[in-house]
Coordinates of C-alpha atoms in Angstrom, one line a residue:
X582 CA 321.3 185.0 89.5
X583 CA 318.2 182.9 87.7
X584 CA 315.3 184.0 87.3
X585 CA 312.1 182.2 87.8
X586 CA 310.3 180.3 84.8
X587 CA 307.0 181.4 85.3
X588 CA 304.7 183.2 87.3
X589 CA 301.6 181.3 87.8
X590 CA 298.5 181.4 89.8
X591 CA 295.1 180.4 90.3
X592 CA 292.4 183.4 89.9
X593 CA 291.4 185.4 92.8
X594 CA 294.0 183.4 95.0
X595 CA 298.0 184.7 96.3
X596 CA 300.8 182.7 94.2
X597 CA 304.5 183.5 94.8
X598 CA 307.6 183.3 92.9
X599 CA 311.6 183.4 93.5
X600 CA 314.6 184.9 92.0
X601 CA 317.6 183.1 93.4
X602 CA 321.0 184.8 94.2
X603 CA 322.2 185.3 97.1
X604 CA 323.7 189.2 96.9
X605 CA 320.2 189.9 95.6
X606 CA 318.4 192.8 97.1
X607 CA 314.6 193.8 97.6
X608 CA 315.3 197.1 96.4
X609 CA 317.2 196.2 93.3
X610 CA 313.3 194.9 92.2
X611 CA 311.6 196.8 90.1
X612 CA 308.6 195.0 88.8
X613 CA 306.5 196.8 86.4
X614 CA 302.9 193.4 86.6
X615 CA 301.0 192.6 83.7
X616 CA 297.2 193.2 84.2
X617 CA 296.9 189.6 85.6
X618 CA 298.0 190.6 89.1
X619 CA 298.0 193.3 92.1
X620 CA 298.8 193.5 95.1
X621 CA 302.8 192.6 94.7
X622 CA 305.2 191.9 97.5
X623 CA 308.7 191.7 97.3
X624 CA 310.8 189.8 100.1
X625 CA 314.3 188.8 100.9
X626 CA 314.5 185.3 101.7
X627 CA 316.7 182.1 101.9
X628 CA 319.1 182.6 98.7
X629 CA 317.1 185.3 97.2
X630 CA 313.9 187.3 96.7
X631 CA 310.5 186.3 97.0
X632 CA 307.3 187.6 95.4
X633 CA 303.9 187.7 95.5
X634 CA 300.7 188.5 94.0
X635 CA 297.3 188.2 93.9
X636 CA 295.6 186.7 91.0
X637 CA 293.0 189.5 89.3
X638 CA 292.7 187.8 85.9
X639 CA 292.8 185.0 84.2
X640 CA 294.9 183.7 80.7
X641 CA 298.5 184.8 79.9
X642 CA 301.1 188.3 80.1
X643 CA 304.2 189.5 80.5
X644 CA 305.6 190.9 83.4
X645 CA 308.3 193.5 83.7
X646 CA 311.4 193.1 85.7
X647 CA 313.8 195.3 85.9
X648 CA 317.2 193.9 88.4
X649 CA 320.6 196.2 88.5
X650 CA 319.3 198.1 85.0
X651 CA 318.8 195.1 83.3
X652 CA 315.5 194.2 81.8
X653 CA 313.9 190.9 82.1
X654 CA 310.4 189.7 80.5
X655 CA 308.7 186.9 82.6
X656 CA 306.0 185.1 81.3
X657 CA 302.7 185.3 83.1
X658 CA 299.7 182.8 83.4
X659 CA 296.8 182.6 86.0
X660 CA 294.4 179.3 85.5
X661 CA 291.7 178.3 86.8
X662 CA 290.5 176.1 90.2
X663 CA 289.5 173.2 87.7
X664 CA 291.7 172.6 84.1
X665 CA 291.6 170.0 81.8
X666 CA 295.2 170.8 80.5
X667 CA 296.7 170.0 76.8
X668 CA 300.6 170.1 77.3
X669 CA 302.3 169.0 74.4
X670 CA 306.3 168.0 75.1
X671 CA 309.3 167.5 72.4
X672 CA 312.6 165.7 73.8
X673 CA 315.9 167.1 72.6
X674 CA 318.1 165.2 73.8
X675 CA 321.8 164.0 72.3
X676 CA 322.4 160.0 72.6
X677 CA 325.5 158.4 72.1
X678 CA 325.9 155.7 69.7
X679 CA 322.7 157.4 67.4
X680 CA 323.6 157.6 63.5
X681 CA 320.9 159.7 61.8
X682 CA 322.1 158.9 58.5
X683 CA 320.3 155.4 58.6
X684 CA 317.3 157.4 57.8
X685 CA 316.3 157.4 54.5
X686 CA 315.3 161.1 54.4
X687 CA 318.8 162.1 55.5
X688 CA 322.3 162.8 54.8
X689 CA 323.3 164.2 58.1
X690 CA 326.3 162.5 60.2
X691 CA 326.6 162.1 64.1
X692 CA 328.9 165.2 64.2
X693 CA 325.7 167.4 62.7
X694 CA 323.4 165.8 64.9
X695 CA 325.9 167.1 68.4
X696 CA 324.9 170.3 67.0
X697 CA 321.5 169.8 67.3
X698 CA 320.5 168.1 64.0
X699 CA 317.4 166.5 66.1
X700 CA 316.2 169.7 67.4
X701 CA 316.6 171.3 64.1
X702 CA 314.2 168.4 62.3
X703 CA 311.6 168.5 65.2
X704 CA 311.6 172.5 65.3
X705 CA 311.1 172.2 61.1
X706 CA 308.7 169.3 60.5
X707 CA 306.4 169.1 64.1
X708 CA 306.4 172.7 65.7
X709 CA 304.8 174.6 62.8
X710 CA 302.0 172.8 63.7
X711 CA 301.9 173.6 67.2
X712 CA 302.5 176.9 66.6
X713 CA 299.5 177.2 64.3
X714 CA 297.3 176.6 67.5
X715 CA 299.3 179.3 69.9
X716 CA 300.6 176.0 72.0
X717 CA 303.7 176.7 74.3
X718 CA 305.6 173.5 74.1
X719 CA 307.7 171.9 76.8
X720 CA 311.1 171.4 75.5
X721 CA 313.3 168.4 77.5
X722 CA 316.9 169.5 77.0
X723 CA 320.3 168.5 77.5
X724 CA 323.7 170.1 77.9
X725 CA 324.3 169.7 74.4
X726 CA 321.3 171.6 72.8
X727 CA 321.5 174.1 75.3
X728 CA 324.5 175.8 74.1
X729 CA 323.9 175.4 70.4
X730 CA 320.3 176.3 70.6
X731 CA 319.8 179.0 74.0
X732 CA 319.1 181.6 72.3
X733 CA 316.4 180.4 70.3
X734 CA 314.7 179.1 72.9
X735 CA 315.0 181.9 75.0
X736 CA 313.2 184.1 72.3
X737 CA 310.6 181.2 72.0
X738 CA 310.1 181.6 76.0
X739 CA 309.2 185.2 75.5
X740 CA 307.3 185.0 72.5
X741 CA 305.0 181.6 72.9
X742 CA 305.9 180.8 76.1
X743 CA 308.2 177.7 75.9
X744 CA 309.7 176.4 78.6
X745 CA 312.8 173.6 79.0
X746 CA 313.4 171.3 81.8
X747 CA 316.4 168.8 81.9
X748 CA 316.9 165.5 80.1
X749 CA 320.2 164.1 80.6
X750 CA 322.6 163.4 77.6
X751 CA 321.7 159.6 77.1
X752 CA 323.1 156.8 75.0
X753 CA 320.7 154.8 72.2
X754 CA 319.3 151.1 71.6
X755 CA 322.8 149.0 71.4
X756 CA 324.4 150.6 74.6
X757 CA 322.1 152.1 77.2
X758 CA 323.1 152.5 80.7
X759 CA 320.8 152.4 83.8
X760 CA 321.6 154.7 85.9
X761 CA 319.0 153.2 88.6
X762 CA 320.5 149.3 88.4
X763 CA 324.3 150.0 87.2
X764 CA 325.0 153.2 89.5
X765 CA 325.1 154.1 92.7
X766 CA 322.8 156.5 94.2
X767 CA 326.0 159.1 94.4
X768 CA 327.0 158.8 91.1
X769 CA 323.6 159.3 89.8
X770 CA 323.6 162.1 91.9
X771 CA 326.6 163.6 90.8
X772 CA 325.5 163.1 86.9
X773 CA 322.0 164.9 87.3
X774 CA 323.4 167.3 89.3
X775 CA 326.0 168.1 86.5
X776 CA 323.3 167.8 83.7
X777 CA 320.9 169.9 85.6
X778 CA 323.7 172.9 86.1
X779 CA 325.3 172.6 82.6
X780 CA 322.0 172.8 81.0
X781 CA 320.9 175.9 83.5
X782 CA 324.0 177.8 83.1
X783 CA 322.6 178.6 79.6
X784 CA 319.6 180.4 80.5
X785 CA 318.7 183.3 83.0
X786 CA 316.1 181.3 84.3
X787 CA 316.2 178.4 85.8
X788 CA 313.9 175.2 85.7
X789 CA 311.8 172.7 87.8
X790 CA 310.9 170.1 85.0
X791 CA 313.7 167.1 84.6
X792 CA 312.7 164.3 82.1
X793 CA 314.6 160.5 82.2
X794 CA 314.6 158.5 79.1
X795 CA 314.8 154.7 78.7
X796 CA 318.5 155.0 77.4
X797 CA 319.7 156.0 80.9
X798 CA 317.4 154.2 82.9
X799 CA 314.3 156.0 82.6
X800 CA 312.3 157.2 85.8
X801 CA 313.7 155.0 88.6
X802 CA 314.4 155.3 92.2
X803 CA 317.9 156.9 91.9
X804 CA 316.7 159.3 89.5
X805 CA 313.8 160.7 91.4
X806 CA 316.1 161.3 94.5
X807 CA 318.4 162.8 92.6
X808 CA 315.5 165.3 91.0
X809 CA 314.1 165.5 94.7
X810 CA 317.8 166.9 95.8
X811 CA 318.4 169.5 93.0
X812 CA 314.9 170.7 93.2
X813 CA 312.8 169.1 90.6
X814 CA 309.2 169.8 91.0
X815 CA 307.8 167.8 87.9
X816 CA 309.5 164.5 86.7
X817 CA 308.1 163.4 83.1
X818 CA 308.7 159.3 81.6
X819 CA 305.9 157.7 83.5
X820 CA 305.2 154.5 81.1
X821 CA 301.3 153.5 82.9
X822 CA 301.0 149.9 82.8
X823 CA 304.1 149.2 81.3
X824 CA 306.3 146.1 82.6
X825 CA 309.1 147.2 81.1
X826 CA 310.3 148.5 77.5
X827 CA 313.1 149.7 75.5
X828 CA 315.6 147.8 78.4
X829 CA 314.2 149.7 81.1
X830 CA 310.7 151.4 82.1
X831 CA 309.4 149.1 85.4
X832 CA 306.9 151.6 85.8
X833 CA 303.8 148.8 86.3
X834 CA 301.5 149.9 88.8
X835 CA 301.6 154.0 88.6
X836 CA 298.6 156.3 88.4
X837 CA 297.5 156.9 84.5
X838 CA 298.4 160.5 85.2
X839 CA 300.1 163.0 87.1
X840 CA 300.7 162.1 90.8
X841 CA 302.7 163.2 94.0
X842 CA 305.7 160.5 94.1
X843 CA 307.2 158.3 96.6
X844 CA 310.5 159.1 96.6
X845 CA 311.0 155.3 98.3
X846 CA 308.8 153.6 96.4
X847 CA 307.9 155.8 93.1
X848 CA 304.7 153.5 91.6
X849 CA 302.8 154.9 94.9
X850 CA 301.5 158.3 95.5
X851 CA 302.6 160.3 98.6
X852 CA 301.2 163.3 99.9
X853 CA 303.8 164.8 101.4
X854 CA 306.1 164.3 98.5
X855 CA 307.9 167.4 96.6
X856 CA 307.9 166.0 93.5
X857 CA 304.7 165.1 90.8
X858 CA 305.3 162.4 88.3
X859 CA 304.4 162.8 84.3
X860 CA 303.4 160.0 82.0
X861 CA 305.9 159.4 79.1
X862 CA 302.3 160.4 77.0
X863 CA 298.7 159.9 77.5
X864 CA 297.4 156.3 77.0
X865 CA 294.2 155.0 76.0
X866 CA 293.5 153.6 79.4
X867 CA 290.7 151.3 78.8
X868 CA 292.6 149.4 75.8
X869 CA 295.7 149.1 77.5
X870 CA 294.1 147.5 80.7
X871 CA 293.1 144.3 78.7
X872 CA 296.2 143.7 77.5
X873 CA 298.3 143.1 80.2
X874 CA 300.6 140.8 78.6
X875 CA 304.2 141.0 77.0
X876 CA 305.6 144.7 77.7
X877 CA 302.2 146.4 77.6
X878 CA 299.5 147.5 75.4
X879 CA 299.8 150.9 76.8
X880 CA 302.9 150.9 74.0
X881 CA 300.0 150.1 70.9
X882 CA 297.3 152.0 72.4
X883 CA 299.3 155.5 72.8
X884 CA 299.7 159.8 72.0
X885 CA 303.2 159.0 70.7
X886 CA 301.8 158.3 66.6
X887 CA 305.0 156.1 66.0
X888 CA 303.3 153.5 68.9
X889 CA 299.6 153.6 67.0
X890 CA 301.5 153.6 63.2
X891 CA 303.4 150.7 63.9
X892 CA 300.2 148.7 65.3
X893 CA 297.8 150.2 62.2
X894 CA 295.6 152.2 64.6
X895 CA 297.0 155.8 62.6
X896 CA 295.8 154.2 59.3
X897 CA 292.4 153.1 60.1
X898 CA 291.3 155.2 62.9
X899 CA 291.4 158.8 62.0
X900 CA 289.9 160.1 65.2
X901 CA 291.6 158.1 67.8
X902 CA 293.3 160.8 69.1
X903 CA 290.3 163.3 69.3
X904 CA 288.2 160.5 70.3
X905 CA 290.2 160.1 73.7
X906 CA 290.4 163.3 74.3
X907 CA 287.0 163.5 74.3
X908 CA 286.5 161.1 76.3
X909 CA 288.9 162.2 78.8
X910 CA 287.6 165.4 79.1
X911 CA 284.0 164.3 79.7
X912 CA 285.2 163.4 83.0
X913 CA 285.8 166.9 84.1
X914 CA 282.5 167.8 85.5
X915 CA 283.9 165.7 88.8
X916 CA 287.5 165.8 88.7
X917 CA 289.6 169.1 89.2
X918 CA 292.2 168.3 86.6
X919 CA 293.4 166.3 83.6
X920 CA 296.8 166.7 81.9
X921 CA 296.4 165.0 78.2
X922 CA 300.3 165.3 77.6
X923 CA 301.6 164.5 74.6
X924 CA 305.3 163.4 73.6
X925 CA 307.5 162.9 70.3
X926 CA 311.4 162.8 70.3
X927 CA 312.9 165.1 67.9
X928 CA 314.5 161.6 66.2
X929 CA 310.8 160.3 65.4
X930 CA 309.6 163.9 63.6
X931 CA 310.9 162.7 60.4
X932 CA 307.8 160.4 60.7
X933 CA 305.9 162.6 58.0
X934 CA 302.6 160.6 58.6
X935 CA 302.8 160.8 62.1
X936 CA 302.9 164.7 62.1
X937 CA 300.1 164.5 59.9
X938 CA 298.2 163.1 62.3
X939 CA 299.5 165.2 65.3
X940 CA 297.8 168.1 62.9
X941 CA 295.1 166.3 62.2
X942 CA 294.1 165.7 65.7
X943 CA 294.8 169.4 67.1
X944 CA 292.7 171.0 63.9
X945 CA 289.5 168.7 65.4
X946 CA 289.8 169.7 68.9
X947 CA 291.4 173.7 68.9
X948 CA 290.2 176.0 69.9
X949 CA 288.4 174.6 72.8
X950 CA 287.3 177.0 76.1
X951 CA 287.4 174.0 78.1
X952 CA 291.1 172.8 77.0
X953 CA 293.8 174.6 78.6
X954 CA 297.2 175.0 76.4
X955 CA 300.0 174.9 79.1
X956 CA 303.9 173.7 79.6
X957 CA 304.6 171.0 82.6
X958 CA 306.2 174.0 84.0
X959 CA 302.8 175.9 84.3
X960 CA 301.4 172.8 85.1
X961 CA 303.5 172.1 87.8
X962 CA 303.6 175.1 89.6
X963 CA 300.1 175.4 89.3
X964 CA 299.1 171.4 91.2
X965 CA 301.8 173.1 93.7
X966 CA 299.6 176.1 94.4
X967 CA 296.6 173.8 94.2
X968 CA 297.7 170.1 96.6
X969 CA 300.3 171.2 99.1
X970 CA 301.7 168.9 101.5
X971 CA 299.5 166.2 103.2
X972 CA 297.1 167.0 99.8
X973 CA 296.9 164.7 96.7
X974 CA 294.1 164.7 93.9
X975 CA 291.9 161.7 93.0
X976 CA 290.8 160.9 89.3
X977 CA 287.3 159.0 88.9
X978 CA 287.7 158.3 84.7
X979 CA 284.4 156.6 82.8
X980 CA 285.8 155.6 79.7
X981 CA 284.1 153.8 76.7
X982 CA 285.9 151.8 74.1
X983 CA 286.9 154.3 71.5
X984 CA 288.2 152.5 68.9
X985 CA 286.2 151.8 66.1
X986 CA 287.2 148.6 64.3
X987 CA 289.9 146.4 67.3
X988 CA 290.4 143.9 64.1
X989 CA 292.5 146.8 62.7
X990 CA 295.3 146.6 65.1
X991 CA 298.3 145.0 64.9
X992 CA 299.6 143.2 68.0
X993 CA 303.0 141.3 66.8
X994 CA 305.1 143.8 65.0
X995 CA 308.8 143.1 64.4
X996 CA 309.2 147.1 64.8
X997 CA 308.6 146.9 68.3
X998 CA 311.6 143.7 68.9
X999 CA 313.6 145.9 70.9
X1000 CA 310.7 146.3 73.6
X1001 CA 309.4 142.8 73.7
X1002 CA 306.7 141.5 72.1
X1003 CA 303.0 142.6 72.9
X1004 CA 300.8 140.1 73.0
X1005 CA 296.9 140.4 71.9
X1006 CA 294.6 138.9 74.7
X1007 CA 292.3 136.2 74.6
X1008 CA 289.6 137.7 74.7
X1009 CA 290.6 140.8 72.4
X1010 CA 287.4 142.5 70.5
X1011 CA 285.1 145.7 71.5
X1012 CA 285.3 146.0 75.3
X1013 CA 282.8 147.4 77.8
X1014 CA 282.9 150.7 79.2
X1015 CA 284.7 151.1 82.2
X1016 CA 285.3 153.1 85.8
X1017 CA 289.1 153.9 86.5
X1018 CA 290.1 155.4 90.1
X1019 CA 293.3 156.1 91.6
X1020 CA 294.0 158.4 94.3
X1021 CA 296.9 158.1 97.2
X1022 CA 295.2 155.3 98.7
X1023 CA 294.5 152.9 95.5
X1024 CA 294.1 152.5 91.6
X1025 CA 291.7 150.6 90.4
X1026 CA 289.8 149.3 87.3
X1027 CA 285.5 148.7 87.9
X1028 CA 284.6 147.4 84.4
X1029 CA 280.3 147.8 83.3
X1030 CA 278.1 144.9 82.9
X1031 CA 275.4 144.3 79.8
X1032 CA 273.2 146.9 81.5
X1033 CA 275.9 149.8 81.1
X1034 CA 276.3 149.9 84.8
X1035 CA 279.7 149.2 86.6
X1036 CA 279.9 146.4 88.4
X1037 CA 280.8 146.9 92.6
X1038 CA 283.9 144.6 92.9
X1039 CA 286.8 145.6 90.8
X1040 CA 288.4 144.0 87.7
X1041 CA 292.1 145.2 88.7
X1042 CA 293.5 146.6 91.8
X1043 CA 297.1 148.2 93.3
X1044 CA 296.4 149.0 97.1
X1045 CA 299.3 152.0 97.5
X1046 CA 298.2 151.6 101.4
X1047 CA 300.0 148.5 101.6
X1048 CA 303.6 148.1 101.9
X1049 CA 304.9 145.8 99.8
X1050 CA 309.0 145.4 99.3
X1051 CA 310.8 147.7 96.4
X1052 CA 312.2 145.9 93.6
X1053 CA 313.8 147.9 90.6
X1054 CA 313.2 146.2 88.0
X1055 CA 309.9 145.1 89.0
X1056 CA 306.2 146.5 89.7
X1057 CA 303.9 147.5 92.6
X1058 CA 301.7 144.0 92.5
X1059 CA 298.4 143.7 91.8
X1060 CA 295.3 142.1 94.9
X1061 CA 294.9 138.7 94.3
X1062 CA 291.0 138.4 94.4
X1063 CA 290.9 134.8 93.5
X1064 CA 289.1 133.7 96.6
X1065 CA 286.2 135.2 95.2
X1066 CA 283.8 132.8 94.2
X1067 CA 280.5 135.0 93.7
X1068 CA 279.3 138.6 93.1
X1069 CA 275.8 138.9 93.3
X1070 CA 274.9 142.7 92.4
X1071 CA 271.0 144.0 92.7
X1072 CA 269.7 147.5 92.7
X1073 CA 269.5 147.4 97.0
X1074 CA 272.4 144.8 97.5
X1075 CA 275.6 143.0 96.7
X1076 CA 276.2 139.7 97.8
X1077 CA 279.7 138.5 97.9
X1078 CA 280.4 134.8 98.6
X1079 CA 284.5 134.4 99.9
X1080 CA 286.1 131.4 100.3
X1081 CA 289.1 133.5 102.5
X1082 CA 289.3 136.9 104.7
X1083 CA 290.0 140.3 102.2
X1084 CA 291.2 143.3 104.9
X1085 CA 289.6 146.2 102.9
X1086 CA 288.2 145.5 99.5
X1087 CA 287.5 149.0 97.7
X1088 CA 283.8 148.7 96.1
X1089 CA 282.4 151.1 94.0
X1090 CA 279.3 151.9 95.1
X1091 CA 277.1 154.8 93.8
X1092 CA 279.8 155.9 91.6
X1093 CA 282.3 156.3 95.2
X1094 CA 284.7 154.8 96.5
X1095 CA 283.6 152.2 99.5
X1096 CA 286.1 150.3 101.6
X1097 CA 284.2 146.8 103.0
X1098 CA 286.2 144.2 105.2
X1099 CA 285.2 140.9 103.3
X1100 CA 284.7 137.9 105.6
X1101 CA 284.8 134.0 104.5
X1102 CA 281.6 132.8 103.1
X1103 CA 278.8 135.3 102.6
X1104 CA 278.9 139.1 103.2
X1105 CA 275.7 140.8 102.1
X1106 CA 276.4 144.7 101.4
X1107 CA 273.3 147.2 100.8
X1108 CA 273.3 150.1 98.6
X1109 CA 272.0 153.2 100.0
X1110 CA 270.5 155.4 97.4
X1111 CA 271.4 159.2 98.7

């Protein structure tokens, strides 16, 4: 028998939730709700027993359950129709071939760190201070620190509301194996499927959150079939705009944040996909357009501190962090979501200054009414209740430049050989503000002119309506534009002169979304102000 992670709804609507095991019984239920919900229904169904509720309240309980006279305590949270969610996620994972004792700080071996060394530094040095704001944190597990550490978490689950989901037992820098290039689609199959049950067995409930790091493969088509066959709901190691890092990590192309994935083609969104994809951790978006060159600068302008420490952005800029919060969140008054997740691995937390600044940051923005503390398991359950299939969100993000001083950073870094180099652009200084849009259709970048406006005809584009031909280790490609030879933009009208034929060009338009056919030589557009 498991028991389901959560119960979560959205106020003054019906969620559900599942107990699976197959002898189960309705009247072997006895459910005493927390003051959240009413109205409860209890079902036999495929495998198990379904329930239901409706949403009275909103904010977080514990429910009752009592199966065959023993006593279970659920976790209970009802949200919101709009959130702009702050989900912070440690990794806890064990990697062949890691040696803790290079670090400086330490006198452990590899044998200590099997027994869950990493989770032990990450659960002294970085949780205290996500437990001083009341955050439930999203643990990503393996095998390994699921035995030695179950019980722990399990009383973390009850008391702050914790939740794991599945990382598979990976290997480190000098030996990595990808599972989505080396593999078959079977035998990555048959190692999730072993991961997800070892891990699982550990725990009376069970989990929808898996998370792929680079050592394996990362997130890559064989891994998000495999989640899609055991039941994964929520994928997390997204890297937006990266080209590849760390050996793996062809994510180029992806939406900035959470998205429904295409289990054929994972950089697109899909409606009627089962699965949503997480980002590795929030990026600066704006930054990381305009550097598109070597592996990315989505890996200098970053929530993981080691990324900004190692490029001088955590020494100079105290408020980076706080400052793109703020400047996501701004964004909310037309958007129904925003998940500003942020990652560490437990074998970064001896990073003392980088913790620091992870305090630092959550002391300047908690408490906050209008930022929602929540687990990708809460999350994730919660965009299912909200998009169901044939529905995907859309994200409209104006974004200013929000780093202080850009001369500060730090582009070539031998810290960051192992990824590749990242190269500063041309251009590189104090950018203009910019529009960023993705929904299932497209992603693009609108960037302002000198009167603070954005301009109609986009600087970058991926067109998810297109079908372009999967390559692994590769990236959905970006329009190629160049045929453009003029935008003229007044108050009424834009003038576009073509020297070739453009299908559907999407132009932002009044702050929307417009799709115009552009024909060779002139097309004149107007502007309707309504």
């Amino acid at each position: 028998m498991k028991l389901t992670p959560k119960i979560v709804g959205i106020i003054g609507k019906r969620n559900e939730w599942y107990f699976y095991g197959d002898d189960l019984r309705p009247e072997e239920i006895q459910f005493s709700a927390s003051k959240l919900l009413s109205d409860i229904t209890v079902e036999a169904c495929a495998h198990g027993i379904r329930m239901s509720a409706m949403c009275v309240g909103k904010g977080r309980g514990i429910a009752a359950v009592r199966i065959r006279e023993k006593q279970y305590r659920i976790p209970c949270v009802v949200f919101g129709e709009k959130e702009f969610f702050l989900c912070m996620v440690i990794s806890s994972n064990f990697h062949y071939g890691y040696d803790p004792s290079a670090y400086e700080d330490s006198d452990i071996t590899k044998k200590h760190d099997a027994a869950g060394n990493g989770f032990d530094k990450a659960a002294k040095e970085l949780l205290p201070v996500y437990r001083r704001h009341d955050i439930p944190v999203t643990w990503l597990i393996d095998p390994v620190t699921g035995f030695f550490k179950k019980e722990q978490m399990i009383r973390w689950h009850e008391a702050f509301g914790d939740d794991y989901g599945i990382m598979p037992t990976s290997n480190f820098f000098k030996n990595t194996d990808n599972y989505n290039t080396r593999h078959t689609q079977e035998e990555t199959d048959e190692f999730f499927g072993k991961m997800k049950a070892m891990t699982e067995h550990h725990f009376p409930y069970y989990t929808q959150i898996a998370g792929i790091d680079q050592w394996v493969g990362s997130v890559g088509s064989h891994f998000v079939k495999s989640c899609e066959k055991y039941g994964i709901r929520g994928l997390w190691g997204l890297g937006y705009d990266h080209g590849t890092c760390d050996t793996s990590m062809y994510h180029r192309g992806c939406p900035w944040d959470v998205y429904k994935m295409d289990t054929e083609n994972f950089r697109r969104p899909d409606p009627d996909s089962e699965i949503w994809g997480y980002q590795w951790t929030v990026r600066d978006i704006l930054n990381t357009v305009h550097c598109p060159e070597g592996i990315s600068g989505a890996a200098v302008f970053s929530t993981d501190a080691d990324d900004i420490f190692f490029h001088n952005i955590l020494q100079t800029e105290k408020e980076y962090y706080k400052r793109m919060l703020e400047e996501y969140k701004k964004n909310m008054e037309h958007n129904e979501y925003f998940v500003f997740l942020v990652h560490q691995e437990d074998h970064d937390t001896h990073h003392i200054q980088c913790n620091e600044y992870y305090e630092q940051f959550l002391d300047s923005v908690l408490p906050d009414e209008e930022v929602t503390l929540a687990t990708m398991q809460e999350i994730t359950m919660w965009l299912d209740l909200k998009y169901g299939k044939g529905k995907h969100p859309s994200q409209m993000i104006a974004m200013e430049d929000i780093l202080e001083d850009p001369s500060h950073v730090v582009f070539e870094d031998e810290s960051y050989e192992v990824c590749g180099k990242i190269k500063q652009p041309k251009d590189w200084g104090r950018y203009r503000p910019i529009r960023a849009y993705y929904d299932e259709k497209i992603q693009a970048i609108y960037e302002c002119g000198e009167d603070g406006k954005p301009k109609v005809f986009p600087y970058r584009v991926y067109d998810y309506r297109k079908e372009y031909p999967f390559a692994e280790e590769g990236e959905w490609p970006q329009e190629d534009y160049s045929g453009i030879k003029e935008v003229k933009q007044s108050e009424n009208e834009v003038i576009i002169i073509s020297g070739k034929e453009y299908g559907s060009v999407p132009l932002l338009l009044e702050e929307k979304i417009r799709y115009c056919r552009i024909k060779e030589g002139e097309n004149r557009i107007c502007i309707s102000h309504t």
